[in-house]
Coordinates of C-alpha atoms and ligand atoms in Angstrom, one line a residue:
X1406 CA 15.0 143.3 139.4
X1407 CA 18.0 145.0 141.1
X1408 CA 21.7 143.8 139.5
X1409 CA 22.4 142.0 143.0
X1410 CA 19.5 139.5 142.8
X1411 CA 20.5 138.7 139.3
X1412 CA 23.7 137.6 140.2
X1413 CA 22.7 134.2 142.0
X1414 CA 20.4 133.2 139.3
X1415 CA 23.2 131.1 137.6
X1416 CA 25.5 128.7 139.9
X1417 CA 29.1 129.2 138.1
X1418 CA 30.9 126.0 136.8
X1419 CA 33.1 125.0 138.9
X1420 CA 37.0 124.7 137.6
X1421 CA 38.7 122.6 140.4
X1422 CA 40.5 120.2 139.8
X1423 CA 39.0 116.5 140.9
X1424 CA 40.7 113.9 138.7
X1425 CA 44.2 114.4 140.3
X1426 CA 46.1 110.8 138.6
X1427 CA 45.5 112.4 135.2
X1428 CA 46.9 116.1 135.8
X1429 CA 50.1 116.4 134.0
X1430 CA 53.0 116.7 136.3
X1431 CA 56.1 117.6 134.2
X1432 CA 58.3 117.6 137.5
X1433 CA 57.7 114.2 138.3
X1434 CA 58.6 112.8 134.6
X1435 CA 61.6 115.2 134.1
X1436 CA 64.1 114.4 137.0
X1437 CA 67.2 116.3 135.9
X1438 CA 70.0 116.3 138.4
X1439 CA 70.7 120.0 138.1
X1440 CA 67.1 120.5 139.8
X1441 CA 68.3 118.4 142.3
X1442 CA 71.3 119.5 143.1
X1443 CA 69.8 123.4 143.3
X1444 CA 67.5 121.8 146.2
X1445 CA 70.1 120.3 148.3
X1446 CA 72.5 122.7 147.9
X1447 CA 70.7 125.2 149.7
X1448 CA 70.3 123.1 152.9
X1449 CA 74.4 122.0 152.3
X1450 CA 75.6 125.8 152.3
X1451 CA 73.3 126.4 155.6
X1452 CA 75.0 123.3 157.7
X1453 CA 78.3 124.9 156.2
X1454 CA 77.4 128.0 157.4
X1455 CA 76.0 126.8 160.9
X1456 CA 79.0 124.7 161.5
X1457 CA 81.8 127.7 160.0
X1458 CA 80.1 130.3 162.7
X1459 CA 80.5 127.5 165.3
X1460 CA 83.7 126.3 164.5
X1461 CA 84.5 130.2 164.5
X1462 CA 82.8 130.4 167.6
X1463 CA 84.8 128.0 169.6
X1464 CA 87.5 129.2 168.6
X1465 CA 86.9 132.8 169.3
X1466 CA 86.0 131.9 172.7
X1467 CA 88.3 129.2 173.7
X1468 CA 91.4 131.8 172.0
X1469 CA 90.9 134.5 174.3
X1470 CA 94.2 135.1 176.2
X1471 CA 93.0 134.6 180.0
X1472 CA 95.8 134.9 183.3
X1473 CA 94.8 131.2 184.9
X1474 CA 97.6 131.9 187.3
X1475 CA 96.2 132.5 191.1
X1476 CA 96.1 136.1 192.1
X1477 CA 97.3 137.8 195.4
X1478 CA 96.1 141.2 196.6
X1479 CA 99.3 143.6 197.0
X1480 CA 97.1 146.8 198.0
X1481 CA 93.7 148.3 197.9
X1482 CA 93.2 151.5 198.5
X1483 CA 89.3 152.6 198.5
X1484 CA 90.3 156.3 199.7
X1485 CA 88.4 156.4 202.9
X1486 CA 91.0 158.5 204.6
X1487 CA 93.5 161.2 203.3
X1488 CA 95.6 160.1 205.9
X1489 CA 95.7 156.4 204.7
X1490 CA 96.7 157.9 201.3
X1491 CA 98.8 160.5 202.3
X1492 CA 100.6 160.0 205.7
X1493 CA 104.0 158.3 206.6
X1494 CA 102.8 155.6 205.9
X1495 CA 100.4 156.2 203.4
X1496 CA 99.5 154.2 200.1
X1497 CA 100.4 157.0 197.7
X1498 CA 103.3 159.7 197.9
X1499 CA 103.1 163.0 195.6
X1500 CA 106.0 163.3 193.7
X1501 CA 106.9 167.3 193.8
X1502 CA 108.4 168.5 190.6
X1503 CA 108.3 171.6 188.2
X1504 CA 110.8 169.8 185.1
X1505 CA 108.1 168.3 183.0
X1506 CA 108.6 164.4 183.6
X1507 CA 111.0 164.7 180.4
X1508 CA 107.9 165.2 178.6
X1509 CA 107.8 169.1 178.9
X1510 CA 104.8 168.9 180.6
X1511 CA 103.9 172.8 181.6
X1512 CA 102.1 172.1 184.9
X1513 CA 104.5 171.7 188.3
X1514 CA 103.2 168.8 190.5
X1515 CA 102.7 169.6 194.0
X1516 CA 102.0 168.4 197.3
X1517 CA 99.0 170.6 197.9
X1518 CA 95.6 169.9 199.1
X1519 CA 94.8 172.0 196.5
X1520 CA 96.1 169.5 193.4
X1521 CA 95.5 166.6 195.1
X1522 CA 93.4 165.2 198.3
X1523 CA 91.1 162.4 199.8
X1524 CA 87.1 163.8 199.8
X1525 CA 83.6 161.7 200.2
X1526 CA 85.7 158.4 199.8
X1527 CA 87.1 159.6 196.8
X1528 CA 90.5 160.5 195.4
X1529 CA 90.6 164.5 193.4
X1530 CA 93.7 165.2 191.5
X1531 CA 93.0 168.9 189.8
X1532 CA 94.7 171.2 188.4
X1533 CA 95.2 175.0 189.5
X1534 CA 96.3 178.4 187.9
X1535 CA 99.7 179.1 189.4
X1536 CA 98.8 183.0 189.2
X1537 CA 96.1 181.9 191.9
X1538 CA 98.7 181.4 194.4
X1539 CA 101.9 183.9 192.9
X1540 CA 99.5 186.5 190.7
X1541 CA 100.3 186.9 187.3
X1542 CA 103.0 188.7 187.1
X1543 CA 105.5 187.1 188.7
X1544 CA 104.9 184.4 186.8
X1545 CA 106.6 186.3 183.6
X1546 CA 109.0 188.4 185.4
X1547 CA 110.9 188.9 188.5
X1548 CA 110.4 185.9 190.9
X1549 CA 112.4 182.6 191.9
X1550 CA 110.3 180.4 193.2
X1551 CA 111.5 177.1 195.3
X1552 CA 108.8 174.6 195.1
X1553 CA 108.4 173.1 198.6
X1554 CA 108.7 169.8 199.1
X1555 CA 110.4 168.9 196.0
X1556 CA 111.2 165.0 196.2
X1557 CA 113.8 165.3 193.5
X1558 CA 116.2 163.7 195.8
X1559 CA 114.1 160.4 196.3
X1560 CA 112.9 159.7 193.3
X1561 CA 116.8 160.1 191.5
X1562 CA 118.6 157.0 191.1
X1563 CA 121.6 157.4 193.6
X1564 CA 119.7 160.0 195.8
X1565 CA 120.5 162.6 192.8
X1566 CA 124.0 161.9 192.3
X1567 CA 125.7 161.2 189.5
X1568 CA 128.1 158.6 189.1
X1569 CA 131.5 159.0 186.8
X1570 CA 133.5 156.1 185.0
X1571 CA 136.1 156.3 187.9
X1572 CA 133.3 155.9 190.7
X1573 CA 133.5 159.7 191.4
X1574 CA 130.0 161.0 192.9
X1575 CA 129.2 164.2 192.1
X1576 CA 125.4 165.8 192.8
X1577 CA 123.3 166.6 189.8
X1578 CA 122.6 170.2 190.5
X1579 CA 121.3 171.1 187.1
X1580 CA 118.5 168.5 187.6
X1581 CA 118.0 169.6 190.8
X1582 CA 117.4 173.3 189.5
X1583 CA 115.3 172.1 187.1
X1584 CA 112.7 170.2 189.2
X1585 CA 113.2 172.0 192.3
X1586 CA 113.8 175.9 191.3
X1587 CA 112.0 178.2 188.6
X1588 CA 112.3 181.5 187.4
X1589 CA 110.6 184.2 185.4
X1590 CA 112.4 186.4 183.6
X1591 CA 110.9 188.8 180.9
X1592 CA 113.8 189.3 178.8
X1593 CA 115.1 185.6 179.1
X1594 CA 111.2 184.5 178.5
X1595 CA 112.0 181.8 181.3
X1596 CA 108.5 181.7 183.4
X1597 CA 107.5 179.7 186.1
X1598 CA 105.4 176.9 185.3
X1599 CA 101.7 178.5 184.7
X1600 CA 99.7 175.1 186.4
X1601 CA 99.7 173.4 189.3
X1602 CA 98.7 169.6 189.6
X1603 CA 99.5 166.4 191.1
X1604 CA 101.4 162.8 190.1
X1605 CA 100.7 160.4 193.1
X1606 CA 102.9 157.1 193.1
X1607 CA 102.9 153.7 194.5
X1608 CA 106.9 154.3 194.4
X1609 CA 108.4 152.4 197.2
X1610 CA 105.4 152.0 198.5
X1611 CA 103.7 148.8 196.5
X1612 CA 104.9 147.3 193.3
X1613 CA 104.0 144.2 190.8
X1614 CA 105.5 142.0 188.3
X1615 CA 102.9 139.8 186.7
X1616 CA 99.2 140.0 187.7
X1617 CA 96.3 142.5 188.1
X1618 CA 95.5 146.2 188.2
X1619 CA 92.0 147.7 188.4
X1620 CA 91.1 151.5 188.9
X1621 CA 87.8 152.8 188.8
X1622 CA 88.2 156.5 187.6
X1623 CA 86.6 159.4 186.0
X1624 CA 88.5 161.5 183.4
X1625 CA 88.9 165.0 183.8
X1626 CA 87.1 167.9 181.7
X1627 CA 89.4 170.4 180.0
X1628 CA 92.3 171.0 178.2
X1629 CA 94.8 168.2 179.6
X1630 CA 96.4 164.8 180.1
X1631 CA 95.4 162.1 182.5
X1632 CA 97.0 159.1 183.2
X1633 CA 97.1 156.1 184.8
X1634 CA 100.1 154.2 184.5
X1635 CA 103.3 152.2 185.3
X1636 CA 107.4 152.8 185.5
X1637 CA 109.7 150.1 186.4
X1638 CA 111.1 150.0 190.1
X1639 CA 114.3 149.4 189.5
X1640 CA 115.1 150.1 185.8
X1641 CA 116.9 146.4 185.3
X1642 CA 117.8 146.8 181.8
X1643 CA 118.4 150.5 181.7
X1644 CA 116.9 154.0 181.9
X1645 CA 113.7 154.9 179.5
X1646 CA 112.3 153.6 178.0
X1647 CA 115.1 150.6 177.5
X1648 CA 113.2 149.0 181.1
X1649 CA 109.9 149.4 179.8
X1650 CA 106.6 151.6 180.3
X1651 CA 102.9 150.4 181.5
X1652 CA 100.4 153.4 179.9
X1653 CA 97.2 151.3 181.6
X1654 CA 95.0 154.0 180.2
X1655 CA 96.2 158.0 178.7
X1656 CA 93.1 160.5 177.4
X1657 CA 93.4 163.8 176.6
X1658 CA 90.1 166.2 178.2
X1659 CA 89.9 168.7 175.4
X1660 CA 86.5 167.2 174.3
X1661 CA 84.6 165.4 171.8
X1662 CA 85.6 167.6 169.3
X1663 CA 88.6 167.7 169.7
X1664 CA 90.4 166.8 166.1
X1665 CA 93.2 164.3 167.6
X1666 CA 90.9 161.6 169.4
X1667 CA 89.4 164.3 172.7
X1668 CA 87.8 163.2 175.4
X1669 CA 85.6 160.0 174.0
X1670 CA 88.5 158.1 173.5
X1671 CA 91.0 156.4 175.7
X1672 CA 94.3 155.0 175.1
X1673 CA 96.7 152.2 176.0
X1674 CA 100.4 151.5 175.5
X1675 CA 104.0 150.5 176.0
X1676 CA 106.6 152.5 175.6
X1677 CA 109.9 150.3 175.6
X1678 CA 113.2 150.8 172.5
X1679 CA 116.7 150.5 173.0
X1680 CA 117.5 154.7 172.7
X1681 CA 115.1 157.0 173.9
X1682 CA 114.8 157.8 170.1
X1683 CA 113.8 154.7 169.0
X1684 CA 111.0 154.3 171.1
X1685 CA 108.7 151.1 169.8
X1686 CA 105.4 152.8 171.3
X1687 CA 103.9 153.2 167.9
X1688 CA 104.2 149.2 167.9
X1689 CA 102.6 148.6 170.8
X1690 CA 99.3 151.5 170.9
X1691 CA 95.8 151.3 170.7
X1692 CA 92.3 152.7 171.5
X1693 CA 88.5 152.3 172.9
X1694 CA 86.5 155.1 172.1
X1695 CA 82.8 155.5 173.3
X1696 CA 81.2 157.8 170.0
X1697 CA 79.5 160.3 171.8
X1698 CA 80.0 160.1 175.5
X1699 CA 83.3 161.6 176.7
X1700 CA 84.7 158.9 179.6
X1701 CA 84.7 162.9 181.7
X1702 CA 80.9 162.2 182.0
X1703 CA 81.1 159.1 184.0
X1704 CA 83.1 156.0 185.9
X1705 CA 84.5 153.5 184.4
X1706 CA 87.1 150.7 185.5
X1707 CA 90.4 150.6 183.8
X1708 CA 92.3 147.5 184.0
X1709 CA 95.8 145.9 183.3
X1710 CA 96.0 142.1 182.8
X1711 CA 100.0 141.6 182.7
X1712 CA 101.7 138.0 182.2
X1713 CA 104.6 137.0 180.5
X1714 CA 102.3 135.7 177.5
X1715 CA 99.9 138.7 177.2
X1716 CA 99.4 142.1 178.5
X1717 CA 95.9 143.4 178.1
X1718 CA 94.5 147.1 179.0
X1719 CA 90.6 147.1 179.1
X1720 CA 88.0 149.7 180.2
X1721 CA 84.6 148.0 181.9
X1722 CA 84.8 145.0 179.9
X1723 CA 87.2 142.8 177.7
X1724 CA 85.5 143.3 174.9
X1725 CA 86.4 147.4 175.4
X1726 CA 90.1 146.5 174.8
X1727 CA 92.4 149.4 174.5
X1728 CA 95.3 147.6 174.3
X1729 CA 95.7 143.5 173.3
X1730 CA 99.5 142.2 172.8
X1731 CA 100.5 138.7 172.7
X1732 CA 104.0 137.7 173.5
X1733 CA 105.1 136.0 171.0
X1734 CA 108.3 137.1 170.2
X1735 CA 111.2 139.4 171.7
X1736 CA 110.5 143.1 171.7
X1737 CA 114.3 143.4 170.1
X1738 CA 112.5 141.7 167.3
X1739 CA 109.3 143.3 167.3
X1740 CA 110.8 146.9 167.1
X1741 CA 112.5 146.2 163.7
X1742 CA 115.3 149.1 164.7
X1743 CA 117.8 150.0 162.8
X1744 CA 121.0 147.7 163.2
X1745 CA 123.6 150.7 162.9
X1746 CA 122.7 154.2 165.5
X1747 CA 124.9 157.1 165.3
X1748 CA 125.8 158.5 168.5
X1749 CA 126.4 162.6 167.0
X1750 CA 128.7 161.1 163.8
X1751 CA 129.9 158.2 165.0
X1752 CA 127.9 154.9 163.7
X1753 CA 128.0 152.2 166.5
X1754 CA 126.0 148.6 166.5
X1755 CA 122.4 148.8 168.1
X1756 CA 122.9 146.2 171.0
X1757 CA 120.1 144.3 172.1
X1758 CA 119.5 145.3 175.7
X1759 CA 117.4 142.5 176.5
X1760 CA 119.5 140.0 174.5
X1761 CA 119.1 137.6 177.5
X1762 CA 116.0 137.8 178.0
X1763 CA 112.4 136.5 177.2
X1764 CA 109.6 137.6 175.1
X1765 CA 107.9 139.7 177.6
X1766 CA 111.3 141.3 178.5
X1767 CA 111.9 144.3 179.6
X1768 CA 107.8 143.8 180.9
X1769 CA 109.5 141.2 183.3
X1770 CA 110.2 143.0 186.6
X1771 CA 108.1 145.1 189.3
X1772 CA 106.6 148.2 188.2
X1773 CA 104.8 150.6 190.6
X1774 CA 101.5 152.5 189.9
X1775 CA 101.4 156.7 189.2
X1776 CA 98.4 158.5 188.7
X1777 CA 98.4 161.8 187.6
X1778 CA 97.0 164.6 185.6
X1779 CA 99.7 166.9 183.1
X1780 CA 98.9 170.1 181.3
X1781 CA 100.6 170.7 178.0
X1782 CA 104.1 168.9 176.7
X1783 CA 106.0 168.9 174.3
X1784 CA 107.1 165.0 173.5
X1785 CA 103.8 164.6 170.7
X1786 CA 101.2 164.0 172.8
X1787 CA 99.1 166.7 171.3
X1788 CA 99.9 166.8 168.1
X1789 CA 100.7 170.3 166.2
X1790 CA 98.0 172.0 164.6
X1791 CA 95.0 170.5 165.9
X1792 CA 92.6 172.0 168.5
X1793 CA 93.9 175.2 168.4
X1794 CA 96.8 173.7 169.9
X1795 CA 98.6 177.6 171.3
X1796 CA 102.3 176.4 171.1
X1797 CA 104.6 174.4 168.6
X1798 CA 106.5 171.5 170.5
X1799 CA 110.0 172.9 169.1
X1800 CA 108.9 176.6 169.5
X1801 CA 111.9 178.4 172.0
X1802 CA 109.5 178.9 174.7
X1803 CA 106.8 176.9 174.2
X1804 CA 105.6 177.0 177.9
X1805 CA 105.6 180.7 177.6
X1806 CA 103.2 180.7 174.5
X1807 CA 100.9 178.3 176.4
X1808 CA 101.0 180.5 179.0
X1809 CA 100.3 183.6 176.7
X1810 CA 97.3 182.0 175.3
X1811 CA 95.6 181.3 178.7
X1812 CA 92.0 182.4 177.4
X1813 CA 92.0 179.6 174.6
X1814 CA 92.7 176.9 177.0
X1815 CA 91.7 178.0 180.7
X1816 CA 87.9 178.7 179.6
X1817 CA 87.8 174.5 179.0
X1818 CA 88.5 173.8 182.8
X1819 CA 85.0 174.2 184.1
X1820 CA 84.9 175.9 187.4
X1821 CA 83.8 173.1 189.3
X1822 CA 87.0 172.1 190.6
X1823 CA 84.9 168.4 190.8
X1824 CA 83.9 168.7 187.6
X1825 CA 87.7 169.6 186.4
X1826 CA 89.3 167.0 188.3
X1827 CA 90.2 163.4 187.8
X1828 CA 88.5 161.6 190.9
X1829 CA 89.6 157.8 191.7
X1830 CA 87.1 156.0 193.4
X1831 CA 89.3 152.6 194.3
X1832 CA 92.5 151.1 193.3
X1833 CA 93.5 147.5 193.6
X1834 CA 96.6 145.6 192.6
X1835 CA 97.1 142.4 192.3
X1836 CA 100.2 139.5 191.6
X1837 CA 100.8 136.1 191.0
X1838 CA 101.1 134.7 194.2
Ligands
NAG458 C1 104.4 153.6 210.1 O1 104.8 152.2 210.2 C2 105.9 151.9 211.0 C3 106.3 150.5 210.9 O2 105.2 149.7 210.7 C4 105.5 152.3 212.5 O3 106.5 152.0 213.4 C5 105.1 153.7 212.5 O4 104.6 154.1 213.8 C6 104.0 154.1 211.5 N1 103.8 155.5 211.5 C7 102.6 156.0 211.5 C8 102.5 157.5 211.4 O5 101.6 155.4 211.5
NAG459 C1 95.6 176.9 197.7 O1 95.0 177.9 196.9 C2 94.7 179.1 197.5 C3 94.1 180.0 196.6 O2 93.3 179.4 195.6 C4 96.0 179.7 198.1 O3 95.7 180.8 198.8 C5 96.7 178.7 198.9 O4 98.0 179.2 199.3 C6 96.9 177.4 198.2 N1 97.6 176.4 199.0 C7 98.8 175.9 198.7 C8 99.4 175.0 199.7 O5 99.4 176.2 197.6
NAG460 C1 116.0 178.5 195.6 O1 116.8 177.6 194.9 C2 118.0 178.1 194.3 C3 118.5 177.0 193.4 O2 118.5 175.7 194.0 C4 118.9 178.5 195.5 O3 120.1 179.0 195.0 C5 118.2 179.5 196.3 O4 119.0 179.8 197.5 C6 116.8 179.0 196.8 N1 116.1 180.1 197.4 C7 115.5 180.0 198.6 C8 114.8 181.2 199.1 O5 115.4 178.9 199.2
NAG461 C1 119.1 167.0 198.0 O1 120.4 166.5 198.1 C2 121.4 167.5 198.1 C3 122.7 166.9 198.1 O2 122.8 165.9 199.1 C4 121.2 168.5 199.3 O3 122.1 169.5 199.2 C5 119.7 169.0 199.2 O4 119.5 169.8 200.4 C6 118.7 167.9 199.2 N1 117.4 168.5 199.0 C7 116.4 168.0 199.6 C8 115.1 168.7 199.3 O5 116.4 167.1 200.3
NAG462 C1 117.2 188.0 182.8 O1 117.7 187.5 181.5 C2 118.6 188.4 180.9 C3 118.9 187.9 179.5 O2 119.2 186.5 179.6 C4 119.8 188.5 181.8 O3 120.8 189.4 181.2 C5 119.4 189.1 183.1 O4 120.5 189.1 184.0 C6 118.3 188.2 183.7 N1 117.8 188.8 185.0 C7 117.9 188.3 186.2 C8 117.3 189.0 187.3 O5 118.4 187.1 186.3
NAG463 C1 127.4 158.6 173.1 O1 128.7 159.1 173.2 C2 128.9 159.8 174.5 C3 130.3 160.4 174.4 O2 131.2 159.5 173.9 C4 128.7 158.7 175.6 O3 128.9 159.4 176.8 C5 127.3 158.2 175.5 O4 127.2 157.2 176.5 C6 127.1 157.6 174.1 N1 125.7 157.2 174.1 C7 125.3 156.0 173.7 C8 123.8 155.7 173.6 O5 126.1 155.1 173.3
NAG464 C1 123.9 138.5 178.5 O1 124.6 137.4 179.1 C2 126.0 137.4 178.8 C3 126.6 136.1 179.5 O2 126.2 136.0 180.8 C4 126.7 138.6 179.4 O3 128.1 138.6 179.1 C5 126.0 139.9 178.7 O4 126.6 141.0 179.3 C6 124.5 139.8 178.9 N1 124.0 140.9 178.1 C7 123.1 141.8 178.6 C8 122.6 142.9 177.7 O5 122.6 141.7 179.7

């Protein structure tokens, strides 16, 4: 006989259970609350739980800060023509300047086709070597140069003049030298701004208090700083930044490497303060950042939402907020300043420039649109020390030693001027109608 034959000789007694009345059930005969409470409380934590994330829900959804108001269009500008951008008439003018923007920026902005022009429905703003245009050496030694077209005059309160306590009018020349006239001068170390770019402005041209702005943009690649922003038309409550600054969206193009937040993040702000020293922009600051993907390598749409209970800055959707601030109190307030400034030794009251105000004051009066692209400054923006940054803000020349270390920086522009430039697809501003 083989073992497996063997095996089904015997039928094995069975053990299941029949007689089910008379199986002791120690459950059933020792009911202590505790055992019942550990049952139900399981399902009473999961209604508290279901009914907390819906509560929170609502809440989250029904708090978001939304502009109900009715919206009307105040330009659009799809850059289908450079003369539509460009001409008398044009949406944009380019503001021609070589004094920095009090920011020490080192690039001059131009009026050049080369800096700045209409292309495939599209709008380039790119900076150039100056040397391309003057050679090197001149711009170290040995040349005045006169930008052409400098709009100092126009964009000057009072056409450029100056206006004393007695009424007198007397012309600014020293800001006019400044942004109109530079020189290079080897044993001064004065040179002529090394780049050449482009700050286009909806100044006198369209402006908005309240409501909407949407741009559809790609950053640019290399060392510099792109922005899309606002300034006040009219500086109600004062020059900067007591009236108020709109930073829709700021990036810096040095990378994702870049130690000081490069090219995969971008910014948003407001710069406002009663001094330019006591600027509240540290208050009022914030960022999206993408982890890997630098915003260089695509489109995206940038927006402002502005009302006098929010202002929100947002890239593709809300939940990409770069900016979120609620009015809900006066900026006076919000800046916790000092209450005593000394003006060189003399201590004076800070007064509250917006004293009759609101809460979104000075955000309460038209601002106009600038787009633009800087290279280099010297008011913070890239901070000392990181990236190989080649110059100290308070250095004596520190335009100079940018210029001077031209083969750290230049070899980050790629040579694609399309590929180094910030390109604009469409622009659209809206206001409360
Ligand atoms: C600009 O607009 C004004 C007023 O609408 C008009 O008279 C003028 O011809 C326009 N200029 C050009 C170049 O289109
Ligand atoms: C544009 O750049 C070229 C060289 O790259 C130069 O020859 C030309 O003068 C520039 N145009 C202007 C208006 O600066
Ligand atoms: C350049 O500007 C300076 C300062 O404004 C002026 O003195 C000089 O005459 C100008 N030169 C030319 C060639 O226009
Ligand atoms: C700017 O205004 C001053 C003073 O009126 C004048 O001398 C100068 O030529 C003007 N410059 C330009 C570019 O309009
Ligand atoms: C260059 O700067 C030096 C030192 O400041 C000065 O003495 C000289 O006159 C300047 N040269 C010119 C051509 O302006
Ligand atoms: C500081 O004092 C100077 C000279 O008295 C004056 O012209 C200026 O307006 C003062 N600045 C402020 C912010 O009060
Ligand atoms: C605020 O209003 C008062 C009264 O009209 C006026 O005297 C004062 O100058 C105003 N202050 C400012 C900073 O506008």
């Amino acid at each position: 006989m083989t073992p497996s034959t063997r095996r089904f000789q015997q039928r094995m007694k069975s053990h299941m259970i029949t007689d089910f009345d008379n199986v002791p059930k120690p459950w059933l005969e020792n009911k202590r609350p505790r055992d019942k409470f550990a049952y139900w409380i399981v399902y009473v934590l999961v209604f508290i739980g279901l009914a907390g994330g819906a509560v929170q829900a609502y809440f989250s959804y029904s708090g978001v800060l939304l502009d109900r108001q009715p919206l009307c269009l105040v330009m659009e500008e799809n850059f289908d023509s450079q003369d539509a951008v460009f001409g008398d008439n044009g949406s944009f003018v380019r503001e021609v300047s070589m004094d920095g923007f009090g920011n020490g920026e080192f690039s001059m902005a131009t009026d050049s086709n080369n800096n700045s022009y209409v292309q495939d429905g599209k709008l380039y703003i790119v900076p150039t070597l100056t040397s391309d245009n003057l050679g090197n050496n001149a711009i170290f030694d040995g040349t005045i140069y006169n930008i052409t077209g400098c709009t100092f005059n126009e964009t000057q309160p009072n056409n450029g003049f100056l206006i004393g306590a007695n009424g007198d009018k007397t012309f600014d020349t020293a800001g006019y030298t400044r942004a109109c006239s530079a020189v290079s001068n080897k044993t001064s170390g004065a040179i002529i701004n090394p780049v050449q770019s482009a700050r286009l402005t909806t100044r006198g041209k369209s402006s908005l208090k309240f409501g909407r702005v949407e741009i559809r943009a790609k950053m640019p690649n290399g060392y510099m700083w792109p922005a899309l922003w606002m300034l006040p038309v009219d500086n109600v409550y004062g020059p900067w930044p007591l009236s108020g600054e709109i930073d829709i969206v700021e990036s810096r193009g040095n990378g994702i490497r870049y130690t000081a937040r490069g090219s995969n993040y971008v910014q948003g702000s407001l710069n406002w303060g009663p001094t330019p020293q006591l600027n509240g922009v540290s208050k009022t600051y914030s960022w999206w950042s993408n982890k890997r993907v630098p915003f260089s390598d695509d489109f995206h749409t940038y927006a402002l939402e502005w009302t006098d209970k929010f202002i929100r800055m947002y890239v593709d959707t809300r939940l990409h907020t770069l900016l979120e601030l609620k009015l809900d109190k006066p900026f006076f307030q919000r800046g916790d300043f000092p209450a005593i400034i000394f003006n060189g030794s003399n201590p004076a009251a800070l007064q509250n420039p917006w004293v009759n105000g609101t809460n979104a004051t000075p955000f309460d009066q038209d601002f106009y649109l600038i787009l633009n692209v800087a290279v280099g400054g010297t008011n913070g923006w890239f901070p000392e020390s990181q990236g190989n940054k080649p110059w100290l803000d308070n250095a004596a020349n520190p335009m100079r030693d940018f210029a001077n270390a031209i083969s750290q920086w230049y070899p980050t522009w790629p040579t694609n001027v399309e590929d180094r430039a910030m390109v604009v697809d469409y622009v659209k501003m809206w206001k409360h109608c």
